């Protein structure tokens, strides 16, 4: 059976951890949440980071359905900054 890849991306408080858990609990499925290294939102032409990550996922997992769910790296940086200022801004 040919394996299939599941990729998910979102921003902010959109439920990514829950999505990853639900998918990972399905029979024959192995899906992680934000497996490092984090990928950039903008990719330069010829960059190999995405291809390398996809190849690693396929190489290290044997389930019929494999994947990763995550946020763009720039979104995580902004979220950390916002959380550090939470008391001052009342946000996040």
mmCIF file of C-alpha atoms in Angstrom:
data_model
loop_
_atom_site.group_PDB
_atom_site.id
_atom_site.type_symbol
_atom_site.label_atom_id
_atom_site.label_comp_id
_atom_site.label_asym_id
_atom_site.label_seq_id
_atom_site.Cartn_x
_atom_site.Cartn_y
_atom_site.Cartn_z
ATOM 1 C CA UNK A 1 0.000 0.000 0.000
ATOM 2 C CA UNK A 2 1.315 3.408 -0.946
ATOM 3 C CA UNK A 3 1.700 5.780 1.999
ATOM 4 C CA UNK A 4 -0.051 9.121 2.031
ATOM 5 C CA UNK A 5 1.122 12.335 3.641
ATOM 6 C CA UNK A 6 -1.016 14.722 5.684
ATOM 7 C CA UNK A 7 0.237 18.289 6.075
ATOM 8 C CA UNK A 8 -1.572 20.987 7.997
ATOM 9 C CA UNK A 9 -0.823 24.619 8.677
ATOM 10 C CA UNK A 10 -2.618 27.331 10.599
ATOM 11 C CA UNK A 11 -2.046 30.478 12.615
ATOM 12 C CA UNK A 12 -2.983 31.829 15.996
ATOM 13 C CA UNK A 13 -5.446 29.980 18.197
ATOM 14 C CA UNK A 14 -6.950 27.774 15.484
ATOM 15 C CA UNK A 15 -6.812 24.351 17.186
ATOM 16 C CA UNK A 16 -3.677 22.846 15.644
ATOM 17 C CA UNK A 17 -2.779 20.751 18.719
ATOM 18 C CA UNK A 18 -6.272 19.227 18.758
ATOM 19 C CA UNK A 19 -6.136 18.518 15.017
ATOM 20 C CA UNK A 20 -2.768 16.769 15.390
ATOM 21 C CA UNK A 21 -4.082 14.650 18.303
ATOM 22 C CA UNK A 22 -7.242 13.645 16.454
ATOM 23 C CA UNK A 23 -5.324 12.655 13.321
ATOM 24 C CA UNK A 24 -2.638 10.798 15.293
ATOM 25 C CA UNK A 25 -5.298 8.680 17.060
ATOM 26 C CA UNK A 26 -6.676 7.324 13.778
ATOM 27 C CA UNK A 27 -5.764 3.730 12.855
ATOM 28 C CA UNK A 28 -2.649 3.540 10.680
ATOM 29 C CA UNK A 29 -1.865 7.222 11.139
ATOM 30 C CA UNK A 30 1.200 8.964 12.626
ATOM 31 C CA UNK A 31 0.898 12.762 12.725
ATOM 32 C CA UNK A 32 3.039 15.060 14.882
ATOM 33 C CA UNK A 33 2.708 18.691 15.932
ATOM 34 C CA UNK A 34 5.413 21.129 14.825
ATOM 35 C CA UNK A 35 8.251 18.697 14.460
ATOM 36 C CA UNK A 36 11.532 20.663 14.515
ATOM 37 C CA UNK A 37 13.170 22.330 12.760
ATOM 38 C CA UNK A 38 10.451 24.891 12.152
ATOM 39 C CA UNK A 39 9.992 25.886 8.544
ATOM 40 C CA UNK A 40 9.989 29.516 7.384
ATOM 41 C CA UNK A 41 6.825 31.097 6.009
ATOM 42 C CA UNK A 42 8.660 32.358 2.914
ATOM 43 C CA UNK A 43 10.893 29.862 1.122
ATOM 44 C CA UNK A 44 13.648 30.949 -1.218
ATOM 45 C CA UNK A 45 13.733 29.267 -4.641
ATOM 46 C CA UNK A 46 15.887 26.143 -4.531
ATOM 47 C CA UNK A 47 15.730 25.836 -0.725
ATOM 48 C CA UNK A 48 15.707 22.224 0.417
ATOM 49 C CA UNK A 49 14.273 22.471 3.968
ATOM 50 C CA UNK A 50 10.757 21.424 3.003
ATOM 51 C CA UNK A 51 11.902 18.532 0.822
ATOM 52 C CA UNK A 52 14.271 17.334 3.558
ATOM 53 C CA UNK A 53 11.497 17.401 6.153
ATOM 54 C CA UNK A 54 9.096 15.462 3.940
ATOM 55 C CA UNK A 55 11.757 12.865 3.142
ATOM 56 C CA UNK A 56 12.587 12.489 6.856
ATOM 57 C CA UNK A 57 8.917 11.984 7.752
ATOM 58 C CA UNK A 58 8.593 9.261 5.123
ATOM 59 C CA UNK A 59 11.903 7.655 6.104
ATOM 60 C CA UNK A 60 11.266 7.513 9.869
ATOM 61 C CA UNK A 61 7.620 6.416 9.936
ATOM 62 C CA UNK A 62 6.044 3.214 8.674
ATOM 63 C CA UNK A 63 2.313 3.952 9.017
ATOM 64 C CA UNK A 64 0.144 4.236 5.857
ATOM 65 C CA UNK A 65 -0.751 7.856 6.752
ATOM 66 C CA UNK A 66 2.014 10.143 8.033
ATOM 67 C CA UNK A 67 2.326 13.877 8.510
ATOM 68 C CA UNK A 68 2.959 16.980 10.546
ATOM 69 C CA UNK A 69 0.814 19.927 11.585
ATOM 70 C CA UNK A 70 2.366 23.313 12.331
ATOM 71 C CA UNK A 71 2.568 27.090 12.193
ATOM 72 C CA UNK A 72 4.974 29.207 10.177
ATOM 73 C CA UNK A 73 8.105 30.138 12.130
ATOM 74 C CA UNK A 74 7.311 33.872 11.977
ATOM 75 C CA UNK A 75 3.882 33.254 13.559
ATOM 76 C CA UNK A 76 5.495 31.456 16.513
ATOM 77 C CA UNK A 77 7.904 34.320 17.080
ATOM 78 C CA UNK A 78 5.012 36.805 17.200
ATOM 79 C CA UNK A 79 2.991 34.574 19.508
ATOM 80 C CA UNK A 80 5.860 34.272 21.992
ATOM 81 C CA UNK A 81 6.289 38.073 21.956
ATOM 82 C CA UNK A 82 2.577 38.603 22.513
ATOM 83 C CA UNK A 83 2.503 36.122 25.421
ATOM 84 C CA UNK A 84 5.469 37.837 27.043
ATOM 85 C CA UNK A 85 3.472 41.109 26.972
ATOM 86 C CA UNK A 86 0.177 39.492 27.961
ATOM 87 C CA UNK A 87 -0.312 41.334 31.240
ATOM 88 C CA UNK A 88 0.453 44.678 29.667
ATOM 89 C CA UNK A 89 -1.729 44.244 26.572
ATOM 90 C CA UNK A 90 -4.315 41.775 27.843
ATOM 91 C CA UNK A 91 -3.949 39.762 24.650
ATOM 92 C CA UNK A 92 -3.464 36.124 23.640
#
